[in-house]
C-alpha atoms as a printed R data frame, in Angstrom:
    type eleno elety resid chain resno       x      y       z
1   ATOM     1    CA   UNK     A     1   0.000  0.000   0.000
2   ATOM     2    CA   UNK     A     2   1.135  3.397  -0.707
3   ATOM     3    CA   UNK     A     3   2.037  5.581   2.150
4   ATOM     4    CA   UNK     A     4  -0.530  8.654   2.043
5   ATOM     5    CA   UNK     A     5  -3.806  6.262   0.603
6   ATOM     6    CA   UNK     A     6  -6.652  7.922   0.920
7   ATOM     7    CA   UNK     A     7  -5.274 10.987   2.754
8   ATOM     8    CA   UNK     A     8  -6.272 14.519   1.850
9   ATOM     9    CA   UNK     A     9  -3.078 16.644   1.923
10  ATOM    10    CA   UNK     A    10  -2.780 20.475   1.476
11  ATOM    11    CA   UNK     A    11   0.452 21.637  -0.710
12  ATOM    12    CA   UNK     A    12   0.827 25.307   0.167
13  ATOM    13    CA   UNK     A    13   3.386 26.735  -2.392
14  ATOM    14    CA   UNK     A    14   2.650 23.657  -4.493
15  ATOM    15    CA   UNK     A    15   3.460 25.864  -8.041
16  ATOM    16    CA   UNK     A    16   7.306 26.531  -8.774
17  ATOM    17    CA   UNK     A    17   8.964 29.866  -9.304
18  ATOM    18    CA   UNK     A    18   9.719 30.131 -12.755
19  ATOM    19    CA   UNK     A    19   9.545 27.020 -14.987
20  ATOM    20    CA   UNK     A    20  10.722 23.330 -13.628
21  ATOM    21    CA   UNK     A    21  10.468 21.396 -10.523
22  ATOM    22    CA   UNK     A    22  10.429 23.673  -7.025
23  ATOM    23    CA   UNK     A    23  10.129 21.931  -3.841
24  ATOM    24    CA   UNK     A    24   6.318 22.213  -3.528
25  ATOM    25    CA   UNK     A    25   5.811 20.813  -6.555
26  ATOM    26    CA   UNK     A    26   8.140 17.900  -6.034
27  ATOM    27    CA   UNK     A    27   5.775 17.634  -3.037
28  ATOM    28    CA   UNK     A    28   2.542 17.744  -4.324
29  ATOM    29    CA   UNK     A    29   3.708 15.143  -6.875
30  ATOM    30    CA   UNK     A    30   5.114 12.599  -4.333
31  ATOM    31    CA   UNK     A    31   2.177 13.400  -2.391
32  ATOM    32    CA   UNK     A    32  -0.228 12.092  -5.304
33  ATOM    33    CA   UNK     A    33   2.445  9.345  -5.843
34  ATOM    34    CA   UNK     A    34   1.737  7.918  -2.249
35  ATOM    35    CA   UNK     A    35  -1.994  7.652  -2.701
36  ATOM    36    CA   UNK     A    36  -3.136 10.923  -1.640
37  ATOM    37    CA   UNK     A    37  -5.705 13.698  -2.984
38  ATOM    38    CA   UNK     A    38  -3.637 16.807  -2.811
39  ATOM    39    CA   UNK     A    39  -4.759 20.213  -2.808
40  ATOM    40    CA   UNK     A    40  -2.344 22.444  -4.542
41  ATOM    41    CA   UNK     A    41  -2.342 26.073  -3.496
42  ATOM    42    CA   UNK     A    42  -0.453 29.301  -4.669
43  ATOM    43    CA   UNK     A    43  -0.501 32.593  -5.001
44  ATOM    44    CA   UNK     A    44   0.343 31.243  -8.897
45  ATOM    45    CA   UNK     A    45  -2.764 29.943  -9.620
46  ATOM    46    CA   UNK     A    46  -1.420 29.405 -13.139
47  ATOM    47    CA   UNK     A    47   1.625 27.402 -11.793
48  ATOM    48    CA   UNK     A    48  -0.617 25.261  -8.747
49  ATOM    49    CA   UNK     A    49  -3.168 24.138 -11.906
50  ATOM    50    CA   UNK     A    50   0.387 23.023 -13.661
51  ATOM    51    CA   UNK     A    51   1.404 20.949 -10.961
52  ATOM    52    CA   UNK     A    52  -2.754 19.963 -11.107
53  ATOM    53    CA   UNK     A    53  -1.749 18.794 -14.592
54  ATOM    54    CA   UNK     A    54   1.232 17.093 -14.015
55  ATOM    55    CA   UNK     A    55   0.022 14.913 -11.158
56  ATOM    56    CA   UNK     A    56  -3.033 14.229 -13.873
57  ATOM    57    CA   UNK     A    57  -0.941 12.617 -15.859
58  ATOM    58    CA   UNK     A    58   0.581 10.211 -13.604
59  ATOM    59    CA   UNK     A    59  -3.446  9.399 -13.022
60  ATOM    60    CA   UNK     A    60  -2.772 11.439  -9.589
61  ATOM    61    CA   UNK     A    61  -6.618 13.070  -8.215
62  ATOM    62    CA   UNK     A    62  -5.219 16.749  -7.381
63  ATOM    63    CA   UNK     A    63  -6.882 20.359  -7.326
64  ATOM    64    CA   UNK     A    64  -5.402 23.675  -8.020
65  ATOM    65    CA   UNK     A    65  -6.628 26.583  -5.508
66  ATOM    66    CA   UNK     A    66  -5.370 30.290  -5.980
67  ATOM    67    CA   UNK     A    67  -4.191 31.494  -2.302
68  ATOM    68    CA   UNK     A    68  -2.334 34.346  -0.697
69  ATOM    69    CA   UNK     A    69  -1.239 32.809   2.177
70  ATOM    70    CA   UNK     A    70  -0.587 36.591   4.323
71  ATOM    71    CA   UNK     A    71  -4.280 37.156   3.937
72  ATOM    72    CA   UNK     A    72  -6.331 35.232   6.238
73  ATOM    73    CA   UNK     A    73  -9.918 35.568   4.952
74  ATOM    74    CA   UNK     A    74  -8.144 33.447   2.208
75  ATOM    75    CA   UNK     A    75  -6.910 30.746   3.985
76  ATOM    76    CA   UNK     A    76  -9.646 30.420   6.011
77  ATOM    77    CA   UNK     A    77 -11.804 29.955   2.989
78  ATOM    78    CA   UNK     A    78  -9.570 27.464   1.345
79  ATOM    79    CA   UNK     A    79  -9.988 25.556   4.451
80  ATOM    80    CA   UNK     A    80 -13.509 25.444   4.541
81  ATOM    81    CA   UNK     A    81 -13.947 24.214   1.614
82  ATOM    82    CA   UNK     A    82 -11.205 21.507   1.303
83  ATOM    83    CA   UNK     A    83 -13.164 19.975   4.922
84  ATOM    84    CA   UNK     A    84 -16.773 20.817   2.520
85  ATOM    85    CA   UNK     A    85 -15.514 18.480  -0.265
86  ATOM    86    CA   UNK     A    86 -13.256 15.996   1.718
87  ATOM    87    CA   UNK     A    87 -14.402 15.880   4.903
88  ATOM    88    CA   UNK     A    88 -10.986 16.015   6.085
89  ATOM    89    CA   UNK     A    89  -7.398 17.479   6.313
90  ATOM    90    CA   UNK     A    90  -4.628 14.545   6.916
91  ATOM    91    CA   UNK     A    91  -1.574 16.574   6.238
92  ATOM    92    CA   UNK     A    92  -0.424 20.554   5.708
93  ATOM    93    CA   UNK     A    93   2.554 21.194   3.987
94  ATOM    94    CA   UNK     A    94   3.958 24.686   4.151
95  ATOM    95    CA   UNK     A    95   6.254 25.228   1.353
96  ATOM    96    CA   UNK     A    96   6.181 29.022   0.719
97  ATOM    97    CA   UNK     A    97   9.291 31.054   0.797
98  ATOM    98    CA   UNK     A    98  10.866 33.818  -0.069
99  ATOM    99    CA   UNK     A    99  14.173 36.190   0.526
100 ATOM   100    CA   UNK     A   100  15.836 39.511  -0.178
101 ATOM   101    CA   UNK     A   101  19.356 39.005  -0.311
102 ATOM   102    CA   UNK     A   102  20.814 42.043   2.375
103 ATOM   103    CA   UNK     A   103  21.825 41.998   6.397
104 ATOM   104    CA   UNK     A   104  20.058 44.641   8.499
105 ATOM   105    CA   UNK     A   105  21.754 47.795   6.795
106 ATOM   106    CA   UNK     A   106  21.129 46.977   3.919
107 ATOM   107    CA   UNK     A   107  17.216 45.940   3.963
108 ATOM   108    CA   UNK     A   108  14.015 48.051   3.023
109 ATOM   109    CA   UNK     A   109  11.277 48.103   6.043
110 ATOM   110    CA   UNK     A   110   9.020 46.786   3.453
111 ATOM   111    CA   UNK     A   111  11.167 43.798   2.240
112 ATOM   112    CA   UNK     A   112  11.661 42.560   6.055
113 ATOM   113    CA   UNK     A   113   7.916 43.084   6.927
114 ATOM   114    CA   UNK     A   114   7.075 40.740   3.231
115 ATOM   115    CA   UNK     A   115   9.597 38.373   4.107
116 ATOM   116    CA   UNK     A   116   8.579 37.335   7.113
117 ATOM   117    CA   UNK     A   117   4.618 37.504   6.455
118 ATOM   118    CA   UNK     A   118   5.008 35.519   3.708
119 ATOM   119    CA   UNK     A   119   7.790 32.480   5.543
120 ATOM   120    CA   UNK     A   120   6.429 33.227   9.087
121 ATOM   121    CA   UNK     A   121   2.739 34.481   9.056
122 ATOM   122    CA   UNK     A   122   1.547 32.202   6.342
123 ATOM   123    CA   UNK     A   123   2.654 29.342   8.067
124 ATOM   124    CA   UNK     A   124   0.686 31.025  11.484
125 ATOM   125    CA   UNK     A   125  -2.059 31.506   9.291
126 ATOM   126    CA   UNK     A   126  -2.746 27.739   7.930
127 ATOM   127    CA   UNK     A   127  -1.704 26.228  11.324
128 ATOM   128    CA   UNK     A   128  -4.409 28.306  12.867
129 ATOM   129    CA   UNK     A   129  -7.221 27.412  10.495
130 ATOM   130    CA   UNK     A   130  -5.949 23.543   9.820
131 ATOM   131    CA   UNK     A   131  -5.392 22.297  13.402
132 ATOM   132    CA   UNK     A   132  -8.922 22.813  14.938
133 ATOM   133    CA   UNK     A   133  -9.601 20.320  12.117
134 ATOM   134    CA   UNK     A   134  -7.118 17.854  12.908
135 ATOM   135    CA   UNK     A   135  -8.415 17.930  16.543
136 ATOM   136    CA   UNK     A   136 -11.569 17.001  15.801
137 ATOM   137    CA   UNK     A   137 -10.925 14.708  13.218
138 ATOM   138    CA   UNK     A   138  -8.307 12.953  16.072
139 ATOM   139    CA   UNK     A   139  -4.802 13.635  14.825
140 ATOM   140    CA   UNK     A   140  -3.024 14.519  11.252
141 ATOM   141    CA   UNK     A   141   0.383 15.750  10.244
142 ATOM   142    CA   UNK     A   142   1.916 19.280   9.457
143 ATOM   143    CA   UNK     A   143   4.941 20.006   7.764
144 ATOM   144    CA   UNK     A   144   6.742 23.125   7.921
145 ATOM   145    CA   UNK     A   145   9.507 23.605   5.014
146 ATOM   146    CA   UNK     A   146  11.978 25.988   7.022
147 ATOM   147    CA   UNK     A   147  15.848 25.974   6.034
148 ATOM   148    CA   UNK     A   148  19.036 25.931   7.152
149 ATOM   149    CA   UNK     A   149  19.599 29.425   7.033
150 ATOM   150    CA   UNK     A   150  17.469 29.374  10.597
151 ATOM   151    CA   UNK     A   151  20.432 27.642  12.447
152 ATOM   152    CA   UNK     A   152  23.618 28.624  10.604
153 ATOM   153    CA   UNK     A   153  24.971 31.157   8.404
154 ATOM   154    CA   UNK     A   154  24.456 30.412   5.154
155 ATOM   155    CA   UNK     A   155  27.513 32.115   3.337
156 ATOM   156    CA   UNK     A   156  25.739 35.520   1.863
157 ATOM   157    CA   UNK     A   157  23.717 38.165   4.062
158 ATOM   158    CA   UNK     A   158  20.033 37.144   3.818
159 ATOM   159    CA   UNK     A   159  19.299 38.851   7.465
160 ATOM   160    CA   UNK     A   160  15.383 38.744   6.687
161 ATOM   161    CA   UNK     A   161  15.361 34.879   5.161
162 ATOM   162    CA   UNK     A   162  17.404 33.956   8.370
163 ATOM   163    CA   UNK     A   163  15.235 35.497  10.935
164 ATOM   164    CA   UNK     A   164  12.111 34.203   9.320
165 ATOM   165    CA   UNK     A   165  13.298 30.747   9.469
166 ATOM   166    CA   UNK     A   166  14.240 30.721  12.551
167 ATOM   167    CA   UNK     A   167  10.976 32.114  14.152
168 ATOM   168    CA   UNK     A   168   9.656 29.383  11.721
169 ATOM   169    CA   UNK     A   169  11.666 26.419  13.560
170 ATOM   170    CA   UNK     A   170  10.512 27.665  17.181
171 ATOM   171    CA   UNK     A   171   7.436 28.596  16.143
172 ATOM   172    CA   UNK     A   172   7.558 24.648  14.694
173 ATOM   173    CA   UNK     A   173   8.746 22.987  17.920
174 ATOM   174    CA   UNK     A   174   6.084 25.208  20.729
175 ATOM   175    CA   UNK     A   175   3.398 24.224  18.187
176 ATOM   176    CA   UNK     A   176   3.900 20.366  18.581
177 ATOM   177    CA   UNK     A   177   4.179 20.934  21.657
178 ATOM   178    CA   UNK     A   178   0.967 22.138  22.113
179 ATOM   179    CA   UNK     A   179  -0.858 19.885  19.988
180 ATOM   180    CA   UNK     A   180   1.229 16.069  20.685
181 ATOM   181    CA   UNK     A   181  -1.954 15.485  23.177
182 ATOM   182    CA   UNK     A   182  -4.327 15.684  20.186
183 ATOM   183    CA   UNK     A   183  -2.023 13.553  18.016
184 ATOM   184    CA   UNK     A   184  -1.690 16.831  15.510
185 ATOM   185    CA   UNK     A   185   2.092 16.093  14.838
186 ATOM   186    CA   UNK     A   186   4.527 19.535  13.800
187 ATOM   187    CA   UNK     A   187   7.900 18.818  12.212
188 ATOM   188    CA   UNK     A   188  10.127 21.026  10.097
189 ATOM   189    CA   UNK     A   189  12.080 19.788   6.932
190 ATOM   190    CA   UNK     A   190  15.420 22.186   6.727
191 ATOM   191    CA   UNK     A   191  16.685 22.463   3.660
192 ATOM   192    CA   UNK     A   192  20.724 23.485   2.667
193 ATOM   193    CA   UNK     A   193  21.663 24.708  -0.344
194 ATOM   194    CA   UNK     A   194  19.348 23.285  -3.513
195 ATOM   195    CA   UNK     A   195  19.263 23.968  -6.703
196 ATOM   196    CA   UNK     A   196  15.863 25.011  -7.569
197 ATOM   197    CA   UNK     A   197  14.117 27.913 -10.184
198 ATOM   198    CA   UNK     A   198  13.308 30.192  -6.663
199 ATOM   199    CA   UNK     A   199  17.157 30.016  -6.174
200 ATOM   200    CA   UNK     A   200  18.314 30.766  -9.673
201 ATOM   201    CA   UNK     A   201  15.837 33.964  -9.735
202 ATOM   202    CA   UNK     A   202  16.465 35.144  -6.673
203 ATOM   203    CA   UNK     A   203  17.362 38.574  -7.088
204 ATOM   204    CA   UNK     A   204  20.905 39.464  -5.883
205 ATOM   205    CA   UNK     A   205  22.320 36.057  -4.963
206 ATOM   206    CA   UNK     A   206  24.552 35.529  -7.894
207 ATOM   207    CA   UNK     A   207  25.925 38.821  -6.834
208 ATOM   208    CA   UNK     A   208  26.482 37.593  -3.050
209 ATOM   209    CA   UNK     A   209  28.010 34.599  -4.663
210 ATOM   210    CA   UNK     A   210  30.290 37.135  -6.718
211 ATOM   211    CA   UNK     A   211  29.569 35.164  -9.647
212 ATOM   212    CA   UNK     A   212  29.249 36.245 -13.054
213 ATOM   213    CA   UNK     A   213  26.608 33.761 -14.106
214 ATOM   214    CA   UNK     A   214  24.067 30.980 -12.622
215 ATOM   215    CA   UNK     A   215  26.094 28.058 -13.455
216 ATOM   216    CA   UNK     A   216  29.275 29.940 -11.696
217 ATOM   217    CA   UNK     A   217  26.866 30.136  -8.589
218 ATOM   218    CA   UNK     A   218  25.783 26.711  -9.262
219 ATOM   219    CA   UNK     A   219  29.009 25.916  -8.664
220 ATOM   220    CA   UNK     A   220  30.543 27.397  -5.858
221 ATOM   221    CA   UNK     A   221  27.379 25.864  -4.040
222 ATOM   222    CA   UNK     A   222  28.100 22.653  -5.215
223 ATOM   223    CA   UNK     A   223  31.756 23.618  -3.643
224 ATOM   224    CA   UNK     A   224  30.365 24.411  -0.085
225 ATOM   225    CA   UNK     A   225  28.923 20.933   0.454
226 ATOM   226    CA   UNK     A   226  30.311 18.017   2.214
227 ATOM   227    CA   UNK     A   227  28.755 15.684  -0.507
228 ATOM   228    CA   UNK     A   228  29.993 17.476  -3.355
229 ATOM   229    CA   UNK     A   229  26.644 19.128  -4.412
230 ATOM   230    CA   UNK     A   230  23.368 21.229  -3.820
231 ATOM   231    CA   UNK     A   231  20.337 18.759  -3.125
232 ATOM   232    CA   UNK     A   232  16.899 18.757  -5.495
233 ATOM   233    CA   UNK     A   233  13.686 19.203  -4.883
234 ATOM   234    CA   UNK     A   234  13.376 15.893  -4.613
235 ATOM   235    CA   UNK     A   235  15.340 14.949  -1.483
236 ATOM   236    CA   UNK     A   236  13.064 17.850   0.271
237 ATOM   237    CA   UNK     A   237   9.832 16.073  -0.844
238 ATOM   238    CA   UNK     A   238  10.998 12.678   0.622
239 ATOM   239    CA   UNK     A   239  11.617 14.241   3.832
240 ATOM   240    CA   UNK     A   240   8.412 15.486   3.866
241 ATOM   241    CA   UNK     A   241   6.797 12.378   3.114
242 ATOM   242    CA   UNK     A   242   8.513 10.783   5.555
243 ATOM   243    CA   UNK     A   243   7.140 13.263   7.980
244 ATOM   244    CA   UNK     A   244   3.973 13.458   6.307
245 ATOM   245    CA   UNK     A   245   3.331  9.645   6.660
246 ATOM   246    CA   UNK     A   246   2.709  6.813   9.400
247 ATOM   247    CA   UNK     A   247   6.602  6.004   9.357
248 ATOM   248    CA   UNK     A   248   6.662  8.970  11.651
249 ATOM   249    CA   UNK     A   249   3.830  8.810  14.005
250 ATOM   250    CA   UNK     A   250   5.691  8.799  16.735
251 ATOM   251    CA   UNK     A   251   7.680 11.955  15.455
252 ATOM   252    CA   UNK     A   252   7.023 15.535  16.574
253 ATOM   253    CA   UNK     A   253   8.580 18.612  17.448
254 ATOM   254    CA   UNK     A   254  11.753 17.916  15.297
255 ATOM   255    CA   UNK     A   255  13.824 19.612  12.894
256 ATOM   256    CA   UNK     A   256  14.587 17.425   9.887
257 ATOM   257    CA   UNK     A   257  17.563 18.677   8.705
258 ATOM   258    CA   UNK     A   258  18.523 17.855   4.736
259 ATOM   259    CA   UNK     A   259  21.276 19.530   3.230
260 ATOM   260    CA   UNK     A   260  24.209 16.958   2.777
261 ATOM   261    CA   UNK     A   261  26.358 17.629   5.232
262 ATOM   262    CA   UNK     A   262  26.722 21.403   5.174
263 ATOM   263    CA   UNK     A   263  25.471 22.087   8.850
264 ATOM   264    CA   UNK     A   264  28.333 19.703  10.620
265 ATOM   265    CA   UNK     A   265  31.233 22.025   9.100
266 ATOM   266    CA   UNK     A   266  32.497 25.381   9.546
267 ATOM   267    CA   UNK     A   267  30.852 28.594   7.119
C-alpha cells in the first residue's frame, strides 16, 4: 500500500517559481504518488493548476486553488472548503518562501515586513485554520519547510530569510508541543543549499556569490557541500513524506535537517 492512501493533503506553495520542478511541486507530486488527494495552493494559480496537470498525468486526483497565504480571509476559505468536499485534512505542507538578499543595513522596512509575512505568518495563518480540524478529526500531520539558514549562516547576508526561518523552527517545535496530546504532529524539513528555479531567480544572490553567471553560482554551491553538491527538490519532498506519513507517528517537534552535510562544518 502506498504511504498517504486515501489521505487529503494540502500543498501550500505547491506551483514553482519560474519554470521546472520547485520543492512544492516535487511535493505535491510525491504526495499524489503515495496515494493521496492533494490540494495544490499558490498565489500562482497558473503554476498550482500546472502541478494539477502534471500529477493528472501520472493518473494522480489533485486540485489547483489560488491562495495568498498573508491574507487570512483566504486561507480560512480554502480551508472550509477543502473539509466541505473531503471531509478532512490529513496533512499541511507549508512550502512558501521567499528572501531579499541584504543583512540589516542593507534591507528596506518593506522587504523585512514581506519576508517574514510571507515564511512566518503564512505558516501562522494555515496552522491556525488547519489544526482545529485535525483535533476534531483525532490527529493529522503538518509540515513546515523551514531551512538551514534558521540555524547557521548560510555564506551571503540574507538577514530577513534567516530570521524568518528561525521564528519558523521555534514557532515549529512550541506548536507540537501544544498539539502532541491531540495527536496533531509539527515537524520542520530544513533544507541546505538546492538547486531550484526560486534560487536561480532570486534577485541578488549571484551577486552575493560574486559570480558572473548561474552556473558559476551553481558551482561554488556545489563547492560548499560536504557531498559534493546542492540537493533537489526531490530529497526535500521525501523528507516530507517521511514526515507526512505513518513512518513517523511517533515523530514531533523535530527539525529534519537535509542539506548533505553542510550544517556539521564550519561557514
Amino acid at each position: 500500500m502506498r504511504e498517504l492512501t486515501g489521505k487529503v493533503a494540502l500543498v501550500v506553495g505547491a506551483g514553482c517559481a519560474g519554470e521546472g520542478m520547485g520543492n512544492g511541486r516535487a511535493t505535491a507530486l510525491t504526495f499524489a504518488r503515495e496515494g493521496a488527494t492533494v490540494i495544490c495552493a499558490d498565489v500562482d494559480h497558473a503554476s498550482a493548476r500546472e502541478t494539477v496537470r502534471l500529477i493528472g498525468a501520472e493518473d494522480g486526483a489533485a486540485y489547483a486553488a489560488e491562495l495568498d497565504v498573508t491574507k487570512e480571509p483566504q486561507v480560512r476559505a480554502l480551508v472550509e472548503a477543502i473539509i466541505e468536499e473531503h471531509g478532512r485534512i490529513d496533512v499541511l505542507d507549508n512550502n512558501v518562501g521567499t528572501g531579499t538578499v541584504g543583512g540589516v543595513t542593507d534591507l528596506d522596512e518593506a522587504d523585512w515586513d514581506r519576508v517574514l509575512a510571507v515564511n512566518v505568518k503564512g505558516a501562522f495563518l494555515t496552522m491556525k485554520h488547519v489544526i482545529p480540524r485535525m483535533v476534531e478529526q483525532g490527529g493529522g500531520s503538518i509540515v513546515n519547510i523551514s531551512s538551514i539558514a534558521g540555524i547557521r549562516w548560510n555564506g551571503v547576508p540574507y538577514a530577513n530569510y534567516y530570521a524568518s526561518k528561525a521564528a519558523l523552527n521555534h514557532l515549529t517545535r512550541m506548536t507540537a508541543r501544544e498539539f502532541a496530546p491531540h495527536r496533531v504532529r509539527v515537524n520542520a524539513v530544513l533544507p541546505g543549499l538546492m538547486k531550484t528555479p526560486m534560487v536561480a531567480l532570486a534577485s541578488g544572490l549571484a551577486d552575493a556569490y560574486d559570480s558572473p553567471s548561474t552556473e558559476a553560482m551553481w558551482a561554488k554551491r556545489d563547492a560548499q557541500v560536504p557531498m559534493g553538491h546542492m540537493g533537489t527538490p526531490w530529497d526535500v519532498a521525501e523528507a516530507a513524506l517521511f514526515l507526512a506519513g505513518d513512518r513517523s507517528k511517533y515523530i514531533t517537534g523535530i527539525e529534519l535537517v537535509v542539506d548533505g552535510g553542510i550544517s556539521l562544518g564550519a561557514a
